[in-house]
């Protein structure tokens, strides 16, 4: 890093700004305990304010008047979540009218750096060396394409396993001593904490992509098909990126019941070791991993939710005017986000207001008014609520398999010809499923110069159709 890059980080990065703040111990002590140590997700303002008031009461006990934190708890939260601070994220969850707060990756980085300053009684190097060597072996042998070399490595591993089995059968059991157990536990604990911090940063990256998609929809003025192709491409890029693939693999690992049972059993057996003093948080760290991964997965699902709302043709036609007004408001909000306008109104008084006493009318006794406020009872109307529970699920795995059946490897076919062979079961939703295919060997390309009509049969509405650019499905 050059000096200009370091100077830019010192001036703009929220984590560096937090370390220079006058009340940095208060911010790190409270927010680090709530969001990092306890791994709490988004918290309501009332709950977080109550916790901060209790924390301030304990922190101010026994301190002089000049050293006490005298600010209001809610004012502290407003300052910490301000754009110029960036240590808390302030937002309203869907369907909730109370503001919520969540920690930002900058807070995780600053808290992790401060906790790393504490002196350690022992620093283990053996376990880290073994881990680094294992990683090198995985990279070298995982990239090896020569079958003979791979077989030689597998035979070497089998010989080591057979030799260890023979030693155990003869009673020669090699057991880690207390120092080795404690060293490996410290490495596991630090890595588990770093993994939770990485999840918060991954969630922030996905949230930035979600925000960019919302801004693009709010300010889009071109054709709907062009925006649809752009959004579908962004969604596929997220899933196929290194970050997306790694996160999905980790999430699938956590969803496996066998893996969860294995983690729970291993942690329970570690707790029973006398040489290791297990921290309370590490005992349920796999549950914290799952909670953090679920919050990140919810952010990814919001991208698909934005796309599904945009594709609702009925809402697009019936509420076109409402959508235009909402987008105009969103576009105006984006324009003034950097420099919000001042609230207030100035009106020049054209003349002095003069009130004469004789302008007041004499007292007039008016007869009382009779008001009948009783309304007739409304009749109960029976409504058909079955439409509220009708849901459509499109099996994208089935669509991909149908495409692979028709399209040979390293060739292509027109999408509407594939649909003729496999008629649409779920109508427009299934057509969108074809367009959103993001398999490694499949790609969908749209030709705006040509237009085709895709039809299907709806049980309630009869024959339905949609005009769309000609789509070509290519198989690698």
CSV table of C-alpha atoms in Angstrom, one decimal:
chain,number,residue,atom,x,y,z
A,1,UNK,CA,0.0,0.0,0.0
A,2,UNK,CA,1.3,3.4,-0.9
A,3,UNK,CA,1.0,6.5,1.3
A,4,UNK,CA,-1.9,8.0,-0.7
A,5,UNK,CA,-4.0,4.9,-0.2
A,6,UNK,CA,-3.3,4.8,3.5
A,7,UNK,CA,-4.1,8.5,3.8
A,8,UNK,CA,-7.4,7.9,2.0
A,9,UNK,CA,-8.3,5.0,4.3
A,10,UNK,CA,-7.5,7.2,7.3
A,11,UNK,CA,-9.8,9.9,6.1
A,12,UNK,CA,-12.8,7.8,4.9
A,13,UNK,CA,-12.8,4.3,6.4
A,14,UNK,CA,-15.4,4.0,9.2
A,15,UNK,CA,-13.2,1.5,11.2
A,16,UNK,CA,-10.3,3.9,11.3
A,17,UNK,CA,-12.7,6.7,12.2
A,18,UNK,CA,-14.0,4.6,15.1
A,19,UNK,CA,-10.5,4.0,16.5
A,20,UNK,CA,-9.9,7.7,16.5
A,21,UNK,CA,-13.2,8.6,18.1
A,22,UNK,CA,-13.2,10.2,21.6
A,23,UNK,CA,-15.8,7.6,22.9
A,24,UNK,CA,-14.3,4.6,21.1
A,25,UNK,CA,-14.1,2.5,24.3
A,26,UNK,CA,-17.9,3.0,24.8
A,27,UNK,CA,-18.7,2.2,21.2
A,28,UNK,CA,-16.5,-0.9,21.0
A,29,UNK,CA,-17.4,-2.1,24.5
A,30,UNK,CA,-21.2,-2.0,24.0
A,31,UNK,CA,-21.6,-2.8,20.3
A,32,UNK,CA,-18.8,-5.4,20.3
A,33,UNK,CA,-20.5,-7.2,23.2
A,34,UNK,CA,-24.0,-7.1,21.6
A,35,UNK,CA,-23.2,-7.7,17.9
A,36,UNK,CA,-19.9,-9.5,17.9
A,37,UNK,CA,-19.6,-11.5,21.2
A,38,UNK,CA,-23.3,-12.4,21.3
A,39,UNK,CA,-23.6,-12.6,17.5
A,40,UNK,CA,-27.0,-10.7,17.6
A,41,UNK,CA,-28.7,-9.9,14.4
A,42,UNK,CA,-30.8,-6.8,13.8
A,43,UNK,CA,-32.3,-5.4,17.0
A,44,UNK,CA,-35.2,-3.1,17.5
A,45,UNK,CA,-34.5,0.4,18.7
A,46,UNK,CA,-36.4,-0.1,22.0
A,47,UNK,CA,-34.5,-3.3,22.8
A,48,UNK,CA,-31.1,-1.8,21.9
A,49,UNK,CA,-31.8,1.4,23.8
A,50,UNK,CA,-32.7,-0.5,27.0
A,51,UNK,CA,-29.5,-2.5,26.7
A,52,UNK,CA,-27.4,0.6,26.2
A,53,UNK,CA,-29.0,2.3,29.2
A,54,UNK,CA,-28.1,-0.6,31.4
A,55,UNK,CA,-24.6,-0.6,30.0
A,56,UNK,CA,-24.2,3.1,30.6
A,57,UNK,CA,-25.4,2.7,34.2
A,58,UNK,CA,-22.7,0.0,34.9
A,59,UNK,CA,-20.0,1.9,33.0
A,60,UNK,CA,-20.6,5.2,35.0
A,61,UNK,CA,-20.6,3.5,38.4
A,62,UNK,CA,-17.6,4.6,40.4
A,63,UNK,CA,-16.4,7.1,37.9
A,64,UNK,CA,-15.9,10.8,38.4
A,65,UNK,CA,-18.4,13.4,37.0
A,66,UNK,CA,-15.9,14.4,34.3
A,67,UNK,CA,-15.4,10.8,33.1
A,68,UNK,CA,-19.0,9.7,33.0
A,69,UNK,CA,-21.0,9.2,29.8
A,70,UNK,CA,-23.9,11.7,30.2
A,71,UNK,CA,-25.5,11.4,26.7
A,72,UNK,CA,-28.9,9.9,26.0
A,73,UNK,CA,-28.9,6.3,24.9
A,74,UNK,CA,-31.1,7.0,21.8
A,75,UNK,CA,-28.9,10.0,20.9
A,76,UNK,CA,-25.9,7.7,21.0
A,77,UNK,CA,-27.5,5.3,18.6
A,78,UNK,CA,-28.5,8.1,16.2
A,79,UNK,CA,-24.8,9.3,16.2
A,80,UNK,CA,-23.4,5.9,15.7
A,81,UNK,CA,-25.8,5.1,12.8
A,82,UNK,CA,-25.2,8.5,11.1
A,83,UNK,CA,-23.7,8.3,7.6
A,84,UNK,CA,-20.6,10.2,8.8
A,85,UNK,CA,-20.0,7.5,11.4
A,86,UNK,CA,-21.0,4.2,9.7
A,87,UNK,CA,-20.8,1.9,12.7
A,88,UNK,CA,-24.4,0.9,12.8
A,89,UNK,CA,-26.9,0.3,10.0
A,90,UNK,CA,-30.3,1.9,10.6
A,91,UNK,CA,-33.2,0.4,8.6
A,92,UNK,CA,-36.9,-0.6,8.8
A,93,UNK,CA,-37.5,-4.4,8.2
A,94,UNK,CA,-40.3,-5.4,5.9
A,95,UNK,CA,-43.7,-5.2,7.6
A,96,UNK,CA,-42.2,-3.5,10.8
A,97,UNK,CA,-42.8,0.1,11.7
A,98,UNK,CA,-40.0,0.3,14.3
A,99,UNK,CA,-36.5,1.2,13.3
A,100,UNK,CA,-33.9,-1.6,13.7
A,101,UNK,CA,-30.1,-1.5,14.1
A,102,UNK,CA,-27.4,-3.9,12.9
A,103,UNK,CA,-23.6,-3.7,13.0
A,104,UNK,CA,-21.5,-2.9,10.0
A,105,UNK,CA,-18.3,-4.7,8.8
A,106,UNK,CA,-16.4,-1.7,9.9
A,107,UNK,CA,-17.3,-2.3,13.5
A,108,UNK,CA,-16.2,-6.0,13.1
A,109,UNK,CA,-12.8,-4.9,11.7
A,110,UNK,CA,-12.2,-2.3,14.5
A,111,UNK,CA,-13.3,-4.7,17.3
A,112,UNK,CA,-11.2,-7.5,15.9
A,113,UNK,CA,-8.1,-5.3,15.7
A,114,UNK,CA,-8.6,-4.1,19.3
A,115,UNK,CA,-9.2,-7.6,20.7
A,116,UNK,CA,-6.0,-8.7,18.9
A,117,UNK,CA,-4.0,-6.2,21.1
A,118,UNK,CA,-4.6,-8.2,24.2
A,119,UNK,CA,-1.5,-10.1,25.5
A,120,UNK,CA,-1.8,-13.9,25.0
A,121,UNK,CA,-0.3,-16.3,27.6
A,122,UNK,CA,0.8,-18.7,24.9
A,123,UNK,CA,1.1,-18.5,21.1
A,124,UNK,CA,0.6,-21.7,19.3
A,125,UNK,CA,2.4,-22.3,16.0
A,126,UNK,CA,2.3,-26.1,15.5
A,127,UNK,CA,-1.4,-26.4,14.7
A,128,UNK,CA,-1.2,-23.5,12.3
A,129,UNK,CA,1.8,-25.1,10.6
A,130,UNK,CA,-0.1,-28.4,10.2
A,131,UNK,CA,-3.1,-26.5,8.8
A,132,UNK,CA,-1.0,-24.6,6.3
A,133,UNK,CA,0.7,-27.8,5.1
A,134,UNK,CA,-2.7,-29.5,4.7
A,135,UNK,CA,-3.9,-26.6,2.6
A,136,UNK,CA,-0.9,-26.8,0.4
A,137,UNK,CA,-1.5,-30.5,-0.1
A,138,UNK,CA,-5.1,-29.9,-1.0
A,139,UNK,CA,-4.2,-27.3,-3.6
A,140,UNK,CA,-1.4,-29.3,-5.2
A,141,UNK,CA,-3.1,-32.7,-5.2
A,142,UNK,CA,-6.5,-31.1,-6.0
A,143,UNK,CA,-5.1,-29.5,-9.2
A,144,UNK,CA,-3.2,-32.6,-10.3
A,145,UNK,CA,-4.6,-34.2,-13.5
A,146,UNK,CA,-2.2,-37.1,-13.8
A,147,UNK,CA,-4.0,-40.3,-12.6
A,148,UNK,CA,-0.7,-42.0,-11.7
A,149,UNK,CA,0.3,-39.1,-9.4
A,150,UNK,CA,-3.1,-39.0,-7.8
A,151,UNK,CA,-2.9,-42.8,-7.2
A,152,UNK,CA,0.5,-42.5,-5.7
A,153,UNK,CA,-0.7,-39.9,-3.2
A,154,UNK,CA,-3.8,-42.0,-2.3
A,155,UNK,CA,-1.6,-45.1,-1.7
A,156,UNK,CA,0.7,-43.0,0.5
A,157,UNK,CA,-2.3,-41.9,2.6
A,158,UNK,CA,-3.5,-45.5,2.9
A,159,UNK,CA,-0.1,-46.6,4.0
A,160,UNK,CA,-0.1,-43.9,6.8
A,161,UNK,CA,-3.6,-45.0,7.8
A,162,UNK,CA,-2.7,-48.7,7.9
A,163,UNK,CA,0.5,-47.9,9.9
A,164,UNK,CA,-1.6,-45.9,12.5
A,165,UNK,CA,-4.2,-48.7,12.7
A,166,UNK,CA,-1.4,-51.2,13.4
A,167,UNK,CA,0.1,-49.0,16.1
A,168,UNK,CA,-3.4,-48.7,17.8
A,169,UNK,CA,-3.9,-52.5,17.6
A,170,UNK,CA,-0.6,-53.0,19.4
A,171,UNK,CA,-1.6,-50.5,22.1
A,172,UNK,CA,0.6,-47.6,20.9
A,173,UNK,CA,-1.9,-44.7,21.0
A,174,UNK,CA,-0.4,-41.3,20.5
A,175,UNK,CA,-2.4,-38.7,22.4
A,176,UNK,CA,-2.1,-34.9,22.3
A,177,UNK,CA,-0.8,-33.3,25.5
A,178,UNK,CA,-2.5,-30.4,27.2
A,179,UNK,CA,-0.4,-27.8,25.4
A,180,UNK,CA,-1.3,-29.3,22.0
A,181,UNK,CA,-5.0,-29.3,22.8
A,182,UNK,CA,-5.0,-25.8,24.1
A,183,UNK,CA,-3.1,-24.6,21.0
A,184,UNK,CA,-5.5,-26.2,18.6
A,185,UNK,CA,-8.5,-24.9,20.6
A,186,UNK,CA,-7.2,-21.3,20.4
A,187,UNK,CA,-6.7,-21.7,16.6
A,188,UNK,CA,-10.3,-23.0,16.3
A,189,UNK,CA,-11.8,-20.3,18.4
A,190,UNK,CA,-10.0,-17.4,16.5
A,191,UNK,CA,-10.9,-18.9,13.1
A,192,UNK,CA,-14.6,-19.3,14.2
A,193,UNK,CA,-14.8,-15.7,15.2
A,194,UNK,CA,-13.1,-14.6,11.9
A,195,UNK,CA,-15.7,-16.6,10.0
A,196,UNK,CA,-18.6,-14.8,11.7
A,197,UNK,CA,-16.9,-11.5,10.8
A,198,UNK,CA,-16.5,-12.6,7.2
A,199,UNK,CA,-20.2,-13.4,7.0
A,200,UNK,CA,-21.2,-9.9,8.0
A,201,UNK,CA,-18.9,-8.5,5.2
A,202,UNK,CA,-20.4,-10.9,2.7
A,203,UNK,CA,-23.9,-9.8,3.7
A,204,UNK,CA,-22.8,-6.2,3.2
A,205,UNK,CA,-21.5,-7.0,-0.3
A,206,UNK,CA,-24.8,-8.7,-1.2
A,207,UNK,CA,-26.8,-5.8,0.3
A,208,UNK,CA,-24.8,-3.4,-1.9
A,209,UNK,CA,-25.8,-5.5,-5.0
A,210,UNK,CA,-29.4,-5.4,-3.8
A,211,UNK,CA,-29.3,-1.6,-3.4
A,212,UNK,CA,-27.8,-1.2,-6.9
A,213,UNK,CA,-30.6,-3.3,-8.4
A,214,UNK,CA,-33.2,-1.2,-6.6
A,215,UNK,CA,-31.6,2.0,-7.8
A,216,UNK,CA,-31.5,0.7,-11.4
A,217,UNK,CA,-35.2,-0.3,-11.3
A,218,UNK,CA,-36.1,3.1,-9.8
A,219,UNK,CA,-34.3,5.1,-12.5
A,220,UNK,CA,-34.8,2.9,-15.5
A,221,UNK,CA,-36.4,4.6,-18.5
A,222,UNK,CA,-35.7,2.0,-21.3
A,223,UNK,CA,-37.5,-1.1,-22.4
A,224,UNK,CA,-38.6,-3.6,-19.8
A,225,UNK,CA,-36.9,-6.5,-21.6
A,226,UNK,CA,-33.5,-4.8,-21.5
A,227,UNK,CA,-33.8,-4.3,-17.7
A,228,UNK,CA,-35.0,-7.8,-17.3
A,229,UNK,CA,-32.0,-9.2,-19.1
A,230,UNK,CA,-29.7,-7.0,-17.1
A,231,UNK,CA,-31.1,-8.1,-13.7
A,232,UNK,CA,-31.1,-11.8,-14.7
A,233,UNK,CA,-27.5,-11.5,-15.7
A,234,UNK,CA,-26.6,-9.8,-12.4
A,235,UNK,CA,-28.3,-12.5,-10.5
A,236,UNK,CA,-26.4,-15.2,-12.4
A,237,UNK,CA,-23.1,-13.3,-12.0
A,238,UNK,CA,-23.7,-13.3,-8.2
A,239,UNK,CA,-24.3,-17.0,-8.1
A,240,UNK,CA,-21.4,-17.9,-10.3
A,241,UNK,CA,-18.9,-15.6,-8.6
A,242,UNK,CA,-16.2,-17.0,-6.3
A,243,UNK,CA,-17.9,-15.3,-3.3
A,244,UNK,CA,-21.3,-16.7,-4.3
A,245,UNK,CA,-20.0,-20.3,-4.9
A,246,UNK,CA,-18.1,-20.3,-1.6
A,247,UNK,CA,-21.0,-19.0,0.4
A,248,UNK,CA,-23.5,-21.5,-1.2
A,249,UNK,CA,-21.1,-24.4,-0.5
A,250,UNK,CA,-20.8,-23.3,3.1
A,251,UNK,CA,-24.6,-22.9,3.4
A,252,UNK,CA,-25.2,-26.3,1.9
A,253,UNK,CA,-22.7,-27.8,4.4
A,254,UNK,CA,-24.6,-26.2,7.3
A,255,UNK,CA,-28.0,-27.4,6.0
A,256,UNK,CA,-26.8,-31.1,6.1
A,257,UNK,CA,-28.2,-32.7,9.2
A,258,UNK,CA,-25.3,-35.2,9.3
A,259,UNK,CA,-22.8,-32.3,9.4
A,260,UNK,CA,-24.8,-30.5,12.1
A,261,UNK,CA,-24.9,-33.7,14.2
A,262,UNK,CA,-21.1,-34.2,13.7
A,263,UNK,CA,-20.3,-30.6,14.7
A,264,UNK,CA,-22.5,-30.9,17.8
A,265,UNK,CA,-20.9,-34.2,18.8
A,266,UNK,CA,-17.4,-32.8,18.3
A,267,UNK,CA,-18.0,-29.7,20.3
A,268,UNK,CA,-19.6,-31.7,23.1
A,269,UNK,CA,-16.5,-34.0,23.2
A,270,UNK,CA,-14.2,-31.0,23.2
A,271,UNK,CA,-16.1,-29.5,26.2
A,272,UNK,CA,-15.4,-32.7,28.1
A,273,UNK,CA,-11.6,-32.4,27.8
A,274,UNK,CA,-10.0,-31.3,31.1
A,275,UNK,CA,-7.1,-29.5,29.4
A,276,UNK,CA,-9.4,-27.1,27.4
A,277,UNK,CA,-11.4,-24.3,29.0
A,278,UNK,CA,-14.2,-23.9,26.4
A,279,UNK,CA,-15.7,-20.4,26.0
A,280,UNK,CA,-19.5,-20.2,26.3
A,281,UNK,CA,-19.8,-18.7,22.8
A,282,UNK,CA,-17.8,-21.5,21.2
A,283,UNK,CA,-20.1,-24.1,22.6
A,284,UNK,CA,-22.8,-23.0,20.1
A,285,UNK,CA,-20.7,-21.5,17.4
A,286,UNK,CA,-22.2,-23.8,14.7
A,287,UNK,CA,-25.6,-22.3,15.5
A,288,UNK,CA,-24.1,-18.8,15.2
A,289,UNK,CA,-22.7,-19.8,11.8
A,290,UNK,CA,-26.2,-20.9,10.7
A,291,UNK,CA,-27.8,-17.7,11.9
A,292,UNK,CA,-25.3,-15.5,10.2
A,293,UNK,CA,-25.6,-17.6,7.0
A,294,UNK,CA,-29.4,-17.3,7.1
A,295,UNK,CA,-29.2,-13.5,7.4
A,296,UNK,CA,-26.9,-13.4,4.3
A,297,UNK,CA,-29.2,-15.8,2.5
A,298,UNK,CA,-32.2,-13.5,3.2
A,299,UNK,CA,-30.3,-10.7,1.6
A,300,UNK,CA,-29.7,-12.8,-1.5
A,301,UNK,CA,-33.4,-13.8,-1.6
A,302,UNK,CA,-34.3,-10.1,-1.6
A,303,UNK,CA,-32.6,-9.8,-5.1
A,304,UNK,CA,-34.9,-12.5,-6.4
A,305,UNK,CA,-37.9,-10.9,-4.7
A,306,UNK,CA,-37.1,-7.6,-6.6
A,307,UNK,CA,-37.0,-9.5,-9.9
A,308,UNK,CA,-40.3,-11.3,-9.2
A,309,UNK,CA,-42.1,-8.1,-8.4
A,310,UNK,CA,-40.8,-6.5,-11.5
A,311,UNK,CA,-42.1,-9.4,-13.6
A,312,UNK,CA,-45.6,-9.2,-12.3
A,313,UNK,CA,-47.3,-8.1,-15.6
A,314,UNK,CA,-50.7,-7.6,-14.0
A,315,UNK,CA,-49.3,-5.1,-11.5
A,316,UNK,CA,-47.3,-3.5,-14.2
A,317,UNK,CA,-50.4,-2.8,-16.3
A,318,UNK,CA,-53.0,-1.9,-13.6
A,319,UNK,CA,-50.7,0.2,-11.4
A,320,UNK,CA,-48.5,1.9,-14.1
A,321,UNK,CA,-49.4,5.3,-12.9
A,322,UNK,CA,-48.6,4.4,-9.3
A,323,UNK,CA,-45.3,2.9,-10.2
A,324,UNK,CA,-44.3,6.0,-12.2
A,325,UNK,CA,-45.1,8.2,-9.1
A,326,UNK,CA,-43.2,5.9,-6.7
A,327,UNK,CA,-40.2,5.8,-9.1
A,328,UNK,CA,-40.2,9.5,-9.4
A,329,UNK,CA,-40.1,9.8,-5.6
A,330,UNK,CA,-37.3,7.2,-5.3
A,331,UNK,CA,-35.3,9.0,-8.0
A,332,UNK,CA,-35.7,12.3,-6.2
A,333,UNK,CA,-34.6,10.6,-2.9
A,334,UNK,CA,-31.5,9.3,-4.6
A,335,UNK,CA,-30.7,12.7,-6.0
A,336,UNK,CA,-30.8,14.4,-2.6
A,337,UNK,CA,-29.3,11.5,-0.6
A,338,UNK,CA,-25.8,13.0,-0.6
A,339,UNK,CA,-27.1,16.6,0.3
A,340,UNK,CA,-30.5,16.4,2.0
A,341,UNK,CA,-32.4,19.7,1.8
A,342,UNK,CA,-33.2,21.8,4.9
A,343,UNK,CA,-36.7,21.4,6.4
A,344,UNK,CA,-38.6,24.7,6.7
A,345,UNK,CA,-40.6,27.4,4.8
A,346,UNK,CA,-40.1,31.1,4.7
A,347,UNK,CA,-43.0,33.4,3.8
A,348,UNK,CA,-42.7,37.2,3.4
A,349,UNK,CA,-45.5,39.0,5.3
A,350,UNK,CA,-47.1,41.4,2.7
A,351,UNK,CA,-48.6,43.7,5.4
A,352,UNK,CA,-49.1,44.1,9.1
A,353,UNK,CA,-52.0,42.2,10.6
A,354,UNK,CA,-54.3,44.7,12.3
A,355,UNK,CA,-57.2,43.5,14.5
A,356,UNK,CA,-59.9,46.0,15.6
A,357,UNK,CA,-62.0,45.2,18.7
A,358,UNK,CA,-65.3,46.1,17.0
A,359,UNK,CA,-64.6,43.6,14.2
A,360,UNK,CA,-65.5,40.8,16.6
A,361,UNK,CA,-69.1,39.6,16.2
A,362,UNK,CA,-71.5,39.6,19.2
A,363,UNK,CA,-72.1,36.4,21.0
A,364,UNK,CA,-74.8,34.3,19.3
A,365,UNK,CA,-76.5,31.5,21.0
A,366,UNK,CA,-77.0,28.7,18.5
A,367,UNK,CA,-79.4,25.8,19.0
A,368,UNK,CA,-77.8,22.5,19.8
A,369,UNK,CA,-77.4,20.1,16.9
A,370,UNK,CA,-78.8,16.6,17.0
A,371,UNK,CA,-76.3,14.1,15.7
A,372,UNK,CA,-77.2,10.4,15.3
A,373,UNK,CA,-73.8,8.6,15.4
A,374,UNK,CA,-75.2,5.1,15.4
A,375,UNK,CA,-74.5,3.4,12.1
A,376,UNK,CA,-76.4,0.4,10.8
A,377,UNK,CA,-74.6,-2.9,11.2
A,378,UNK,CA,-72.8,-3.9,8.1
A,379,UNK,CA,-73.6,-7.3,6.5
A,380,UNK,CA,-70.9,-9.9,6.6
A,381,UNK,CA,-69.8,-10.7,3.1
A,382,UNK,CA,-68.3,-14.1,2.3
A,383,UNK,CA,-65.1,-13.7,0.3
A,384,UNK,CA,-63.2,-16.3,-1.6
A,385,UNK,CA,-59.8,-16.4,0.1
A,386,UNK,CA,-58.4,-19.4,-1.8
A,387,UNK,CA,-56.4,-17.1,-4.1
A,388,UNK,CA,-54.3,-15.9,-1.1
A,389,UNK,CA,-53.0,-19.5,-0.6
A,390,UNK,CA,-52.3,-20.4,-4.2
A,391,UNK,CA,-48.6,-20.6,-4.8
A,392,UNK,CA,-46.6,-21.7,-7.8
A,393,UNK,CA,-43.2,-23.4,-7.6
A,394,UNK,CA,-41.1,-23.7,-10.6
A,395,UNK,CA,-38.6,-26.5,-10.6
A,396,UNK,CA,-35.6,-25.1,-12.3
A,397,UNK,CA,-33.8,-28.4,-12.1
A,398,UNK,CA,-36.5,-30.0,-14.2
A,399,UNK,CA,-36.2,-27.1,-16.8
A,400,UNK,CA,-32.4,-27.6,-17.0
A,401,UNK,CA,-32.8,-31.3,-17.5
A,402,UNK,CA,-35.4,-30.7,-20.3
A,403,UNK,CA,-32.9,-28.4,-22.0
A,404,UNK,CA,-30.1,-30.9,-21.7
A,405,UNK,CA,-32.4,-33.6,-23.2
A,406,UNK,CA,-33.1,-31.5,-26.3
A,407,UNK,CA,-29.7,-29.6,-26.8
A,408,UNK,CA,-26.6,-31.7,-27.3
A,409,UNK,CA,-23.3,-30.6,-25.7
A,410,UNK,CA,-21.6,-27.6,-27.5
A,411,UNK,CA,-24.7,-26.7,-29.5
A,412,UNK,CA,-27.7,-24.5,-29.2
A,413,UNK,CA,-31.5,-24.4,-29.8
A,414,UNK,CA,-34.3,-21.8,-29.8
A,415,UNK,CA,-36.2,-21.5,-26.5
A,416,UNK,CA,-39.6,-21.4,-28.2
A,417,UNK,CA,-38.9,-24.7,-30.0
A,418,UNK,CA,-37.9,-26.3,-26.7
A,419,UNK,CA,-41.2,-25.1,-25.2
A,420,UNK,CA,-43.1,-26.7,-28.1
A,421,UNK,CA,-41.6,-30.0,-27.1
A,422,UNK,CA,-42.2,-29.4,-23.4
A,423,UNK,CA,-45.4,-27.2,-23.1
A,424,UNK,CA,-45.4,-24.7,-20.2
A,425,UNK,CA,-47.1,-26.1,-17.1
A,426,UNK,CA,-46.9,-23.0,-14.9
A,427,UNK,CA,-47.3,-20.3,-17.6
A,428,UNK,CA,-45.3,-17.1,-17.4
A,429,UNK,CA,-43.5,-18.2,-14.2
A,430,UNK,CA,-42.0,-21.2,-15.9
A,431,UNK,CA,-41.0,-19.1,-18.9
A,432,UNK,CA,-39.2,-16.8,-16.6
A,433,UNK,CA,-37.6,-19.8,-15.0
A,434,UNK,CA,-36.1,-20.7,-18.4
A,435,UNK,CA,-34.7,-17.2,-18.8
A,436,UNK,CA,-33.2,-17.2,-15.3
A,437,UNK,CA,-31.3,-20.5,-15.8
A,438,UNK,CA,-27.8,-20.1,-14.3
A,439,UNK,CA,-26.3,-23.6,-14.7
A,440,UNK,CA,-22.6,-23.9,-15.5
A,441,UNK,CA,-23.2,-25.5,-18.9
A,442,UNK,CA,-26.3,-23.5,-19.9
A,443,UNK,CA,-26.7,-19.9,-21.0
A,444,UNK,CA,-29.7,-18.0,-22.4
A,445,UNK,CA,-29.2,-15.2,-24.9
A,446,UNK,CA,-31.9,-12.7,-26.1
A,447,UNK,CA,-32.0,-11.3,-29.6
A,448,UNK,CA,-33.8,-8.0,-29.5
A,449,UNK,CA,-33.9,-7.8,-33.3
A,450,UNK,CA,-36.3,-10.8,-33.6
A,451,UNK,CA,-39.6,-11.3,-31.8
A,452,UNK,CA,-41.5,-14.5,-31.1
A,453,UNK,CA,-44.8,-15.4,-29.5
A,454,UNK,CA,-44.9,-18.1,-26.8
A,455,UNK,CA,-48.4,-19.5,-25.9
A,456,UNK,CA,-49.7,-21.8,-23.2
A,457,UNK,CA,-53.0,-23.0,-21.9
A,458,UNK,CA,-54.4,-21.6,-18.6
A,459,UNK,CA,-57.2,-23.6,-16.9
A,460,UNK,CA,-59.0,-20.4,-15.8
A,461,UNK,CA,-58.2,-17.9,-18.6
A,462,UNK,CA,-57.8,-20.3,-21.6
A,463,UNK,CA,-55.1,-19.7,-24.2
A,464,UNK,CA,-52.5,-17.1,-23.1
A,465,UNK,CA,-49.5,-15.7,-24.9
A,466,UNK,CA,-46.6,-13.4,-24.6
A,467,UNK,CA,-44.4,-11.6,-27.2
A,468,UNK,CA,-40.7,-11.6,-26.3
A,469,UNK,CA,-37.3,-11.3,-28.0
A,470,UNK,CA,-36.1,-14.5,-29.5
A,471,UNK,CA,-34.1,-16.5,-26.9
A,472,UNK,CA,-31.3,-19.0,-27.7
A,473,UNK,CA,-30.2,-21.6,-25.2
A,474,UNK,CA,-26.5,-22.6,-25.6
A,475,UNK,CA,-25.0,-25.7,-23.9
A,476,UNK,CA,-21.3,-25.8,-23.2
